[in-house]
Amino acid sequence: MSEDILPGYVRVSDILKPYSKLDGIPISFLEKAADRGTRVHEYCTEYSQNVFLSDIDEDCLPYVNSFIKWFDEKKIKLLYIGDRMYHHGMKVTGEYDLIVDLGDGKNTLLDLKTSAKESKSWSLQLAAYKFLVEHNFKMNIERRCVLMLPKTGSCAKLIEYQDHLTDQSLFISAVYLYHHFN
């Protein structure tokens, strides 16, 4: 995942940060969780590309094992791995995790999460990525899903968001509010 952002652009995650309910959580805890989440994502992306995984960090292993079980059991077909996208008119940037086929022939935007609880902001985050993918790559995204990877290594939980129009409208409103107040 690239961190090089064009000057003047705002990340999807920064737009949605006020709605993520992370206030009150110590910054050191959030930084540690973000670092682990990044490493888990990298391992899972490598696995989805048929790269042999060795020496997985111990704190990432249960999450990665959960992904591997789900990926193999469901016979997921990887279509595209994450790419940094921009919308020049809105000055927004974001990087999706994976685009996959879950076995139904539909382009599915899949976001990997290591959080223990679902966040209301996830549907808007995926709406933003859908908007950016369709804008940048002229590709139709038919499904938006989060795959929650539990820290126990047990079964991953797939959550699908189906209200595309409402979620996209709310995200675009959040963009305008972000730019207004910043």
CSV table of N, CA and C in Angstrom, one decimal:
chain,number,residue,atom,x,y,z
A,1,MET,N,0.8,-1.2,0.0
A,1,MET,CA,0.0,0.0,0.0
A,1,MET,C,0.9,1.2,0.0
A,2,SER,N,0.7,2.0,-1.0
A,2,SER,CA,1.5,3.2,-1.1
A,2,SER,C,1.0,4.4,-0.2
A,3,GLU,N,1.9,5.1,0.3
A,3,GLU,CA,1.6,6.3,1.1
A,3,GLU,C,1.8,7.6,0.4
A,4,ASP,N,2.3,7.6,-0.8
A,4,ASP,CA,2.6,8.8,-1.5
A,4,ASP,C,1.3,9.3,-2.1
A,5,ILE,N,0.9,10.5,-1.5
A,5,ILE,CA,-0.4,11.1,-1.9
A,5,ILE,C,0.0,12.4,-2.6
A,6,LEU,N,-0.7,12.6,-3.7
A,6,LEU,CA,-0.5,13.9,-4.4
A,6,LEU,C,-0.9,15.1,-3.5
A,7,PRO,N,-0.1,16.2,-3.6
A,7,PRO,CA,-0.4,17.3,-2.7
A,7,PRO,C,-1.8,17.9,-3.0
A,8,GLY,N,-2.5,18.2,-1.9
A,8,GLY,CA,-3.8,18.8,-2.1
A,8,GLY,C,-5.0,17.8,-2.0
A,9,TYR,N,-4.7,16.5,-2.0
A,9,TYR,CA,-5.7,15.5,-2.0
A,9,TYR,C,-5.9,15.0,-0.6
A,10,VAL,N,-7.1,14.6,-0.3
A,10,VAL,CA,-7.4,14.0,1.0
A,10,VAL,C,-7.8,12.5,0.9
A,11,ARG,N,-7.3,11.7,1.9
A,11,ARG,CA,-7.6,10.3,1.8
A,11,ARG,C,-9.0,10.0,2.3
A,12,VAL,N,-9.6,9.0,1.7
A,12,VAL,CA,-10.9,8.6,2.1
A,12,VAL,C,-11.0,8.4,3.7
A,13,SER,N,-10.0,7.7,4.2
A,13,SER,CA,-10.0,7.4,5.7
A,13,SER,C,-9.9,8.7,6.5
A,14,ASP,N,-9.3,9.8,6.0
A,14,ASP,CA,-9.3,11.1,6.7
A,14,ASP,C,-10.6,11.7,6.7
A,15,ILE,N,-11.3,11.6,5.6
A,15,ILE,CA,-12.7,12.2,5.4
A,15,ILE,C,-13.6,11.5,6.4
A,16,LEU,N,-13.5,10.2,6.6
A,16,LEU,CA,-14.4,9.4,7.4
A,16,LEU,C,-14.0,9.3,8.9
A,17,LYS,N,-12.8,9.8,9.2
A,17,LYS,CA,-12.2,9.7,10.5
A,17,LYS,C,-13.2,10.2,11.6
A,18,PRO,N,-13.8,11.4,11.4
A,18,PRO,CA,-14.7,11.9,12.5
A,18,PRO,C,-15.9,11.0,12.8
A,19,TYR,N,-16.2,10.0,11.8
A,19,TYR,CA,-17.4,9.2,12.0
A,19,TYR,C,-17.0,7.7,12.4
A,20,SER,N,-15.7,7.5,12.6
A,20,SER,CA,-15.2,6.2,12.9
A,20,SER,C,-15.3,5.8,14.4
A,21,LYS,N,-15.7,6.7,15.3
A,21,LYS,CA,-15.8,6.5,16.7
A,21,LYS,C,-14.5,5.9,17.3
A,22,LEU,N,-13.4,6.5,17.0
A,22,LEU,CA,-12.1,6.1,17.6
A,22,LEU,C,-11.7,7.1,18.7
A,23,ASP,N,-12.5,8.1,18.9
A,23,ASP,CA,-12.1,9.1,20.0
A,23,ASP,C,-12.0,8.3,21.3
A,24,GLY,N,-11.1,8.7,22.1
A,24,GLY,CA,-11.0,8.1,23.4
A,24,GLY,C,-10.1,6.9,23.5
A,25,ILE,N,-9.7,6.4,22.3
A,25,ILE,CA,-8.8,5.2,22.2
A,25,ILE,C,-7.4,5.8,22.2
A,26,PRO,N,-6.5,5.3,23.1
A,26,PRO,CA,-5.1,5.8,23.1
A,26,PRO,C,-4.5,5.7,21.7
A,27,ILE,N,-3.8,6.8,21.3
A,27,ILE,CA,-3.1,6.8,20.0
A,27,ILE,C,-2.1,5.7,19.8
A,28,SER,N,-1.4,5.3,20.9
A,28,SER,CA,-0.5,4.2,20.8
A,28,SER,C,-1.2,2.9,20.4
A,29,PHE,N,-2.4,2.7,20.9
A,29,PHE,CA,-3.1,1.5,20.6
A,29,PHE,C,-3.6,1.5,19.2
A,30,LEU,N,-4.1,2.7,18.7
A,30,LEU,CA,-4.5,2.8,17.3
A,30,LEU,C,-3.3,2.6,16.3
A,31,GLU,N,-2.2,3.2,16.7
A,31,GLU,CA,-1.0,3.0,15.8
A,31,GLU,C,-0.6,1.6,15.7
A,32,LYS,N,-0.6,0.9,16.8
A,32,LYS,CA,-0.2,-0.5,16.9
A,32,LYS,C,-1.2,-1.4,16.0
A,33,ALA,N,-2.5,-1.1,16.2
A,33,ALA,CA,-3.5,-1.8,15.5
A,33,ALA,C,-3.4,-1.5,14.0
A,34,ALA,N,-3.1,-0.3,13.6
A,34,ALA,CA,-3.0,0.1,12.2
A,34,ALA,C,-1.8,-0.6,11.6
A,35,ASP,N,-0.7,-0.7,12.3
A,35,ASP,CA,0.5,-1.3,11.8
A,35,ASP,C,0.3,-2.8,11.6
A,36,ARG,N,-0.4,-3.5,12.6
A,36,ARG,CA,-0.7,-4.9,12.4
A,36,ARG,C,-1.6,-5.1,11.3
A,37,GLY,N,-2.6,-4.2,11.1
A,37,GLY,CA,-3.6,-4.3,10.0
A,37,GLY,C,-2.9,-4.2,8.7
A,38,THR,N,-1.9,-3.3,8.6
A,38,THR,CA,-1.2,-3.2,7.3
A,38,THR,C,-0.4,-4.4,7.0
A,39,ARG,N,0.2,-5.0,8.0
A,39,ARG,CA,1.0,-6.2,7.8
A,39,ARG,C,0.1,-7.4,7.4
A,40,VAL,N,-1.1,-7.5,8.1
A,40,VAL,CA,-2.0,-8.6,7.8
A,40,VAL,C,-2.5,-8.4,6.3
A,41,HIS,N,-2.8,-7.2,5.9
A,41,HIS,CA,-3.3,-7.0,4.6
A,41,HIS,C,-2.2,-7.4,3.6
A,42,GLU,N,-0.9,-7.1,3.8
A,42,GLU,CA,0.1,-7.5,2.9
A,42,GLU,C,0.3,-9.0,2.8
A,43,TYR,N,0.2,-9.7,3.9
A,43,TYR,CA,0.2,-11.2,3.9
A,43,TYR,C,-0.9,-11.7,3.1
A,44,CYS,N,-2.1,-11.2,3.3
A,44,CYS,CA,-3.3,-11.7,2.7
A,44,CYS,C,-3.3,-11.5,1.2
A,45,THR,N,-2.8,-10.3,0.8
A,45,THR,CA,-2.7,-9.9,-0.6
A,45,THR,C,-1.7,-10.9,-1.3
A,46,GLU,N,-0.5,-11.1,-0.6
A,46,GLU,CA,0.5,-12.0,-1.2
A,46,GLU,C,-0.1,-13.4,-1.3
A,47,TYR,N,-0.9,-13.9,-0.3
A,47,TYR,CA,-1.5,-15.2,-0.4
A,47,TYR,C,-2.4,-15.3,-1.6
A,48,SER,N,-3.3,-14.3,-1.7
A,48,SER,CA,-4.2,-14.3,-2.8
A,48,SER,C,-3.6,-14.3,-4.2
A,49,GLN,N,-2.3,-13.9,-4.3
A,49,GLN,CA,-1.5,-14.0,-5.5
A,49,GLN,C,-0.7,-15.2,-5.7
A,50,ASN,N,-1.0,-16.2,-4.8
A,50,ASN,CA,-0.3,-17.5,-4.8
A,50,ASN,C,1.2,-17.4,-4.4
A,51,VAL,N,1.5,-16.4,-3.6
A,51,VAL,CA,2.8,-16.3,-3.0
A,51,VAL,C,2.9,-17.1,-1.8
A,52,PHE,N,4.0,-17.9,-1.7
A,52,PHE,CA,4.1,-18.8,-0.5
A,52,PHE,C,4.5,-17.9,0.7
A,53,LEU,N,3.8,-18.0,1.8
A,53,LEU,CA,4.0,-17.2,3.0
A,53,LEU,C,4.9,-17.9,4.0
A,54,SER,N,6.0,-17.3,4.4
A,54,SER,CA,6.8,-17.9,5.4
A,54,SER,C,7.1,-16.8,6.4
A,55,ASP,N,7.4,-17.1,7.6
A,55,ASP,CA,7.8,-16.2,8.6
A,55,ASP,C,6.8,-15.1,8.8
A,56,ILE,N,5.5,-15.5,9.0
A,56,ILE,CA,4.4,-14.5,9.3
A,56,ILE,C,4.6,-14.1,10.7
A,57,ASP,N,4.6,-12.7,10.9
A,57,ASP,CA,4.7,-12.2,12.3
A,57,ASP,C,3.6,-12.8,13.2
A,58,GLU,N,4.1,-13.1,14.4
A,58,GLU,CA,3.2,-13.9,15.3
A,58,GLU,C,1.9,-13.1,15.6
A,59,ASP,N,1.9,-11.8,15.7
A,59,ASP,CA,0.7,-11.1,16.0
A,59,ASP,C,-0.3,-11.0,14.8
A,60,CYS,N,0.2,-11.4,13.7
A,60,CYS,CA,-0.6,-11.4,12.4
A,60,CYS,C,-1.2,-12.8,12.1
A,61,LEU,N,-0.5,-13.8,12.6
A,61,LEU,CA,-0.8,-15.2,12.2
A,61,LEU,C,-2.3,-15.6,12.3
A,62,PRO,N,-3.0,-15.3,13.4
A,62,PRO,CA,-4.4,-15.8,13.5
A,62,PRO,C,-5.2,-15.1,12.4
A,63,TYR,N,-5.0,-13.8,12.2
A,63,TYR,CA,-5.8,-13.1,11.2
A,63,TYR,C,-5.5,-13.7,9.8
A,64,VAL,N,-4.3,-13.9,9.5
A,64,VAL,CA,-3.9,-14.5,8.2
A,64,VAL,C,-4.4,-15.9,8.0
A,65,ASN,N,-4.4,-16.7,9.1
A,65,ASN,CA,-4.9,-18.0,9.0
A,65,ASN,C,-6.4,-18.0,8.7
A,66,SER,N,-7.1,-17.0,9.3
A,66,SER,CA,-8.6,-16.9,9.1
A,66,SER,C,-8.8,-16.5,7.6
A,67,PHE,N,-8.0,-15.6,7.1
A,67,PHE,CA,-8.1,-15.3,5.6
A,67,PHE,C,-7.9,-16.5,4.7
A,68,ILE,N,-6.8,-17.2,5.0
A,68,ILE,CA,-6.4,-18.4,4.2
A,68,ILE,C,-7.6,-19.4,4.2
A,69,LYS,N,-8.1,-19.7,5.4
A,69,LYS,CA,-9.2,-20.7,5.4
A,69,LYS,C,-10.4,-20.2,4.6
A,70,TRP,N,-10.8,-18.9,4.7
A,70,TRP,CA,-11.9,-18.4,4.0
A,70,TRP,C,-11.6,-18.4,2.5
A,71,PHE,N,-10.5,-17.9,2.1
A,71,PHE,CA,-10.1,-17.8,0.7
A,71,PHE,C,-10.1,-19.2,0.0
A,72,ASP,N,-9.5,-20.1,0.6
A,72,ASP,CA,-9.4,-21.5,0.1
A,72,ASP,C,-10.8,-22.2,0.0
A,73,GLU,N,-11.5,-22.1,1.1
A,73,GLU,CA,-12.8,-22.8,1.2
A,73,GLU,C,-13.8,-22.2,0.2
A,74,LYS,N,-13.8,-20.9,0.0
A,74,LYS,CA,-14.8,-20.3,-0.9
A,74,LYS,C,-14.3,-20.3,-2.3
A,75,LYS,N,-13.0,-20.7,-2.6
A,75,LYS,CA,-12.5,-20.7,-3.9
A,75,LYS,C,-12.6,-19.3,-4.6
A,76,ILE,N,-12.1,-18.3,-3.9
A,76,ILE,CA,-12.1,-17.0,-4.4
A,76,ILE,C,-11.2,-16.8,-5.6
A,77,LYS,N,-11.7,-16.0,-6.5
A,77,LYS,CA,-10.9,-15.7,-7.7
A,77,LYS,C,-10.4,-14.2,-7.6
A,78,LEU,N,-9.1,-14.0,-7.5
A,78,LEU,CA,-8.6,-12.7,-7.4
A,78,LEU,C,-8.6,-12.0,-8.8
A,79,LEU,N,-9.2,-10.8,-8.9
A,79,LEU,CA,-9.2,-10.1,-10.1
A,79,LEU,C,-8.2,-9.0,-10.1
A,80,TYR,N,-8.1,-8.2,-9.1
A,80,TYR,CA,-7.2,-7.0,-9.0
A,80,TYR,C,-6.8,-6.8,-7.5
A,81,ILE,N,-5.5,-6.4,-7.4
A,81,ILE,CA,-5.1,-6.0,-6.0
A,81,ILE,C,-5.1,-4.5,-5.9
A,82,GLY,N,-5.1,-4.0,-4.7
A,82,GLY,CA,-5.2,-2.6,-4.4
A,82,GLY,C,-4.4,-1.7,-5.2
A,83,ASP,N,-5.0,-0.5,-5.5
A,83,ASP,CA,-4.3,0.5,-6.3
A,83,ASP,C,-4.8,1.8,-5.8
A,84,ARG,N,-3.8,2.8,-5.8
A,84,ARG,CA,-4.1,4.1,-5.4
A,84,ARG,C,-4.9,4.8,-6.5
A,85,MET,N,-6.1,5.4,-6.2
A,85,MET,CA,-6.9,6.1,-7.1
A,85,MET,C,-7.2,7.5,-6.7
A,86,TYR,N,-7.5,8.3,-7.7
A,86,TYR,CA,-7.7,9.8,-7.4
A,86,TYR,C,-9.0,10.2,-8.1
A,87,HIS,N,-9.7,11.2,-7.5
A,87,HIS,CA,-10.8,11.9,-8.2
A,87,HIS,C,-10.3,13.3,-8.2
A,88,HIS,N,-9.9,13.8,-9.3
A,88,HIS,CA,-9.3,15.2,-9.4
A,88,HIS,C,-10.3,16.3,-9.1
A,89,GLY,N,-11.5,16.1,-9.5
A,89,GLY,CA,-12.5,17.2,-9.2
A,89,GLY,C,-12.8,17.3,-7.7
A,90,MET,N,-12.9,16.2,-7.0
A,90,MET,CA,-13.2,16.2,-5.6
A,90,MET,C,-11.9,16.3,-4.7
A,91,LYS,N,-10.8,16.1,-5.3
A,91,LYS,CA,-9.5,16.1,-4.6
A,91,LYS,C,-9.5,15.0,-3.5
A,92,VAL,N,-9.9,13.8,-3.9
A,92,VAL,CA,-10.0,12.7,-3.0
A,92,VAL,C,-9.1,11.5,-3.5
A,93,THR,N,-8.5,10.8,-2.6
A,93,THR,CA,-7.8,9.6,-3.0
A,93,THR,C,-8.1,8.5,-2.0
A,94,GLY,N,-7.9,7.3,-2.6
A,94,GLY,CA,-8.2,6.1,-1.8
A,94,GLY,C,-7.5,4.9,-2.4
A,95,GLU,N,-7.3,3.9,-1.6
A,95,GLU,CA,-6.7,2.6,-2.1
A,95,GLU,C,-7.5,1.4,-1.6
A,96,TYR,N,-8.1,0.8,-2.5
A,96,TYR,CA,-8.9,-0.4,-2.2
A,96,TYR,C,-8.0,-1.6,-1.9
A,97,ASP,N,-8.5,-2.6,-1.2
A,97,ASP,CA,-7.7,-3.8,-0.9
A,97,ASP,C,-7.7,-4.8,-2.1
A,98,LEU,N,-8.9,-5.4,-2.4
A,98,LEU,CA,-8.9,-6.4,-3.4
A,98,LEU,C,-10.2,-6.3,-4.2
A,99,ILE,N,-10.2,-6.7,-5.5
A,99,ILE,CA,-11.4,-6.9,-6.3
A,99,ILE,C,-11.4,-8.4,-6.6
A,100,VAL,N,-12.4,-9.1,-6.2
A,100,VAL,CA,-12.5,-10.5,-6.4
A,100,VAL,C,-13.8,-10.9,-7.0
A,101,ASP,N,-13.8,-12.2,-7.4
A,101,ASP,CA,-15.1,-12.9,-7.8
A,101,ASP,C,-15.3,-13.9,-6.7
A,102,LEU,N,-16.5,-13.8,-6.0
A,102,LEU,CA,-16.8,-14.7,-5.0
A,102,LEU,C,-17.5,-16.0,-5.5
A,103,GLY,N,-17.4,-16.2,-6.8
A,103,GLY,CA,-18.0,-17.4,-7.3
A,103,GLY,C,-19.3,-17.1,-8.1
A,104,ASP,N,-19.7,-15.9,-8.1
A,104,ASP,CA,-21.0,-15.5,-8.8
A,104,ASP,C,-20.7,-14.7,-10.0
A,105,GLY,N,-19.5,-14.5,-10.4
A,105,GLY,CA,-19.2,-13.8,-11.7
A,105,GLY,C,-19.3,-12.3,-11.5
A,106,LYS,N,-19.5,-11.8,-10.3
A,106,LYS,CA,-19.6,-10.4,-10.1
A,106,LYS,C,-18.3,-9.8,-9.5
A,107,ASN,N,-18.0,-8.6,-10.0
A,107,ASN,CA,-16.8,-7.8,-9.5
A,107,ASN,C,-17.2,-7.4,-8.1
A,108,THR,N,-16.4,-7.9,-7.1
A,108,THR,CA,-16.7,-7.6,-5.7
A,108,THR,C,-15.5,-6.8,-5.1
A,109,LEU,N,-15.8,-5.7,-4.6
A,109,LEU,CA,-14.8,-4.9,-3.9
A,109,LEU,C,-14.7,-5.5,-2.5
A,110,LEU,N,-13.5,-6.0,-2.1
A,110,LEU,CA,-13.4,-6.6,-0.8
A,110,LEU,C,-12.4,-5.9,0.1
A,111,ASP,N,-12.8,-5.5,1.2
A,111,ASP,CA,-11.9,-4.7,2.2
A,111,ASP,C,-11.7,-5.6,3.4
A,112,LEU,N,-10.4,-5.8,3.7
A,112,LEU,CA,-10.0,-6.7,4.8
A,112,LEU,C,-10.0,-5.9,6.1
A,113,LYS,N,-10.5,-6.4,7.2
A,113,LYS,CA,-10.6,-5.7,8.5
A,113,LYS,C,-10.1,-6.6,9.6
A,114,THR,N,-9.3,-6.1,10.5
A,114,THR,CA,-8.9,-6.8,11.7
A,114,THR,C,-9.6,-6.3,12.9
A,115,SER,N,-10.5,-5.4,12.8
A,115,SER,CA,-11.3,-4.9,13.9
A,115,SER,C,-12.2,-5.9,14.5
A,116,ALA,N,-12.4,-5.8,15.8
A,116,ALA,CA,-13.3,-6.8,16.5
A,116,ALA,C,-14.8,-6.4,16.2
A,117,LYS,N,-15.1,-5.1,16.0
A,117,LYS,CA,-16.5,-4.7,15.8
A,117,LYS,C,-16.6,-3.9,14.5
A,118,GLU,N,-17.8,-4.1,13.9
A,118,GLU,CA,-18.1,-3.4,12.6
A,118,GLU,C,-18.3,-1.9,12.9
A,119,SER,N,-17.9,-1.1,12.0
A,119,SER,CA,-18.0,0.4,12.1
A,119,SER,C,-19.0,0.8,11.0
A,120,LYS,N,-19.8,1.8,11.4
A,120,LYS,CA,-20.8,2.4,10.5
A,120,LYS,C,-20.1,3.1,9.3
A,121,SER,N,-18.9,3.5,9.5
A,121,SER,CA,-18.2,4.2,8.4
A,121,SER,C,-17.7,3.2,7.3
A,122,TRP,N,-17.7,1.9,7.5
A,122,TRP,CA,-17.2,1.0,6.5
A,122,TRP,C,-18.0,1.0,5.2
A,123,SER,N,-19.4,1.1,5.3
A,123,SER,CA,-20.2,1.1,4.1
A,123,SER,C,-19.9,2.4,3.3
A,124,LEU,N,-19.6,3.5,4.0
A,124,LEU,CA,-19.2,4.7,3.2
A,124,LEU,C,-17.8,4.6,2.6
A,125,GLN,N,-16.9,3.9,3.3
A,125,GLN,CA,-15.5,3.7,2.8
A,125,GLN,C,-15.6,2.9,1.5
A,126,LEU,N,-16.4,1.8,1.6
A,126,LEU,CA,-16.5,1.0,0.4
A,126,LEU,C,-17.3,1.7,-0.8
A,127,ALA,N,-18.2,2.5,-0.4
A,127,ALA,CA,-18.9,3.4,-1.4
A,127,ALA,C,-17.9,4.3,-2.1
A,128,ALA,N,-17.0,4.8,-1.3
A,128,ALA,CA,-15.9,5.7,-1.9
A,128,ALA,C,-15.0,4.9,-2.8
A,129,TYR,N,-14.6,3.7,-2.4
A,129,TYR,CA,-13.7,2.9,-3.2
A,129,TYR,C,-14.4,2.5,-4.5
A,130,LYS,N,-15.7,2.2,-4.4
A,130,LYS,CA,-16.5,1.8,-5.6
A,130,LYS,C,-16.6,3.0,-6.6
A,131,PHE,N,-16.8,4.2,-6.0
A,131,PHE,CA,-16.9,5.4,-6.8
A,131,PHE,C,-15.6,5.7,-7.5
A,132,LEU,N,-14.5,5.5,-6.7
A,132,LEU,CA,-13.1,5.8,-7.3
A,132,LEU,C,-12.7,4.7,-8.4
A,133,VAL,N,-13.0,3.4,-8.1
A,133,VAL,CA,-12.7,2.4,-9.1
A,133,VAL,C,-13.5,2.6,-10.4
A,134,GLU,N,-14.8,2.9,-10.2
A,134,GLU,CA,-15.6,3.1,-11.4
A,134,GLU,C,-15.2,4.3,-12.2
A,135,HIS,N,-14.8,5.3,-11.5
A,135,HIS,CA,-14.3,6.6,-12.1
A,135,HIS,C,-12.9,6.4,-12.8
A,136,ASN,N,-12.0,5.7,-12.1
A,136,ASN,CA,-10.7,5.6,-12.7
A,136,ASN,C,-10.5,4.5,-13.7
A,137,PHE,N,-11.2,3.3,-13.5
A,137,PHE,CA,-11.0,2.2,-14.3
A,137,PHE,C,-12.1,1.8,-15.2
A,138,LYS,N,-13.2,2.6,-15.1
A,138,LYS,CA,-14.4,2.3,-15.9
A,138,LYS,C,-14.9,0.9,-15.8
A,139,MET,N,-14.8,0.4,-14.5
A,139,MET,CA,-15.2,-1.0,-14.2
A,139,MET,C,-16.4,-0.9,-13.3
A,140,ASN,N,-17.4,-1.8,-13.6
A,140,ASN,CA,-18.6,-1.9,-12.8
A,140,ASN,C,-18.3,-2.8,-11.6
A,141,ILE,N,-18.5,-2.2,-10.4
A,141,ILE,CA,-18.4,-2.9,-9.1
A,141,ILE,C,-19.8,-3.3,-8.7
A,142,GLU,N,-20.1,-4.6,-8.6
A,142,GLU,CA,-21.5,-5.0,-8.4
A,142,GLU,C,-21.7,-5.3,-6.9
A,143,ARG,N,-20.6,-5.6,-6.2
A,143,ARG,CA,-20.8,-5.9,-4.7
A,143,ARG,C,-19.7,-5.2,-3.9
A,144,ARG,N,-20.1,-4.8,-2.7
A,144,ARG,CA,-19.1,-4.2,-1.8
A,144,ARG,C,-19.2,-5.0,-0.5
A,145,CYS,N,-18.0,-5.6,-0.1
A,145,CYS,CA,-18.0,-6.4,1.1
A,145,CYS,C,-16.8,-6.1,1.9
A,146,VAL,N,-17.0,-6.3,3.2
A,146,VAL,CA,-15.9,-6.3,4.2
A,146,VAL,C,-15.7,-7.8,4.7
A,147,LEU,N,-14.4,-8.2,4.8
A,147,LEU,CA,-14.1,-9.5,5.4
A,147,LEU,C,-13.5,-9.2,6.7
A,148,MET,N,-14.2,-9.5,7.8
A,148,MET,CA,-13.7,-9.3,9.2
A,148,MET,C,-12.9,-10.6,9.5
A,149,LEU,N,-11.6,-10.3,9.8
A,149,LEU,CA,-10.7,-11.4,10.2
A,149,LEU,C,-10.5,-11.4,11.7
A,150,PRO,N,-11.0,-12.4,12.4
A,150,PRO,CA,-10.9,-12.4,13.9
A,150,PRO,C,-9.5,-12.7,14.4
A,151,LYS,N,-9.2,-12.1,15.6
A,151,LYS,CA,-7.8,-12.3,16.1
A,151,LYS,C,-7.7,-13.7,16.7
A,152,THR,N,-8.7,-14.5,16.8
A,152,THR,CA,-8.6,-15.9,17.2
A,152,THR,C,-8.3,-16.9,16.1
A,153,GLY,N,-8.3,-16.4,14.9
A,153,GLY,CA,-8.0,-17.3,13.7
A,153,GLY,C,-9.3,-18.1,13.3
A,154,SER,N,-10.4,-17.9,14.0
A,154,SER,CA,-11.6,-18.6,13.6
A,154,SER,C,-12.2,-18.1,12.3
A,155,CYS,N,-13.4,-18.5,12.0
A,155,CYS,CA,-14.0,-18.2,10.7
A,155,CYS,C,-14.1,-16.7,10.5
A,156,ALA,N,-13.7,-16.3,9.3
A,156,ALA,CA,-13.9,-14.9,8.9
A,156,ALA,C,-15.4,-14.6,8.6
A,157,LYS,N,-15.7,-13.3,8.8
A,157,LYS,CA,-17.1,-12.9,8.7
A,157,LYS,C,-17.2,-12.0,7.5
A,158,LEU,N,-18.1,-12.3,6.5
A,158,LEU,CA,-18.3,-11.5,5.3
A,158,LEU,C,-19.5,-10.6,5.5
A,159,ILE,N,-19.3,-9.3,5.4
A,159,ILE,CA,-20.4,-8.4,5.5
A,159,ILE,C,-20.6,-7.7,4.1
A,160,GLU,N,-21.8,-7.7,3.6
A,160,GLU,CA,-22.0,-7.1,2.3
A,160,GLU,C,-22.9,-5.8,2.5
A,161,TYR,N,-22.5,-4.7,1.8
A,161,TYR,CA,-23.3,-3.5,1.9
A,161,TYR,C,-24.0,-3.3,0.5
A,162,GLN,N,-25.3,-3.2,0.6
A,162,GLN,CA,-26.1,-3.2,-0.7
A,162,GLN,C,-26.7,-1.9,-1.0
A,163,ASP,N,-26.7,-0.9,-0.1
A,163,ASP,CA,-27.4,0.3,-0.4
A,163,ASP,C,-26.4,1.3,-1.1
A,164,HIS,N,-26.1,1.0,-2.4
A,164,HIS,CA,-25.0,1.7,-3.1
A,164,HIS,C,-25.3,3.2,-3.2
A,165,LEU,N,-26.5,3.6,-3.5
A,165,LEU,CA,-26.8,5.0,-3.8
A,165,LEU,C,-26.8,5.8,-2.5
A,166,THR,N,-27.4,5.3,-1.4
A,166,THR,CA,-27.4,6.1,-0.2
A,166,THR,C,-26.0,6.2,0.4
A,167,ASP,N,-25.2,5.1,0.3
A,167,ASP,CA,-23.8,5.1,0.8
A,167,ASP,C,-23.0,6.1,0.0
A,168,GLN,N,-23.1,6.1,-1.3
A,168,GLN,CA,-22.3,7.0,-2.1
A,168,GLN,C,-22.7,8.4,-1.9
A,169,SER,N,-24.0,8.7,-1.8
A,169,SER,CA,-24.5,10.0,-1.5
A,169,SER,C,-24.0,10.6,-0.1
A,170,LEU,N,-24.0,9.7,0.9
A,170,LEU,CA,-23.5,10.1,2.2
A,170,LEU,C,-22.0,10.4,2.1
A,171,PHE,N,-21.2,9.5,1.4
A,171,PHE,CA,-19.8,9.8,1.3
A,171,PHE,C,-19.5,11.1,0.6
A,172,ILE,N,-20.2,11.4,-0.5
A,172,ILE,CA,-20.0,12.6,-1.2
A,172,ILE,C,-20.3,13.8,-0.4
A,173,SER,N,-21.4,13.7,0.4
A,173,SER,CA,-21.7,14.8,1.4
A,173,SER,C,-20.6,15.0,2.4
A,174,ALA,N,-20.0,13.8,2.9
A,174,ALA,CA,-18.9,13.9,3.8
A,174,ALA,C,-17.7,14.6,3.2
A,175,VAL,N,-17.4,14.4,1.9
A,175,VAL,CA,-16.3,15.1,1.2
A,175,VAL,C,-16.6,16.6,1.2
A,176,TYR,N,-17.8,17.0,0.8
A,176,TYR,CA,-18.1,18.4,0.8
A,176,TYR,C,-18.0,19.0,2.2
A,177,LEU,N,-18.4,18.3,3.2
A,177,LEU,CA,-18.3,18.8,4.6
A,177,LEU,C,-16.8,18.9,5.0
A,178,TYR,N,-16.0,17.9,4.6
A,178,TYR,CA,-14.6,17.9,4.9
A,178,TYR,C,-13.9,19.1,4.3
A,179,HIS,N,-14.2,19.4,3.0
A,179,HIS,CA,-13.5,20.5,2.3
A,179,HIS,C,-14.0,21.8,2.9
A,180,HIS,N,-15.3,21.9,3.3
A,180,HIS,CA,-15.8,23.1,3.8
A,180,HIS,C,-15.1,23.5,5.2
A,181,PHE,N,-14.9,22.5,6.0
A,181,PHE,CA,-14.4,22.8,7.3
A,181,PHE,C,-12.9,22.7,7.4
A,182,ASN,N,-12.2,22.3,6.3
A,182,ASN,CA,-10.8,22.2,6.3
A,182,ASN,C,-10.2,23.1,5.1
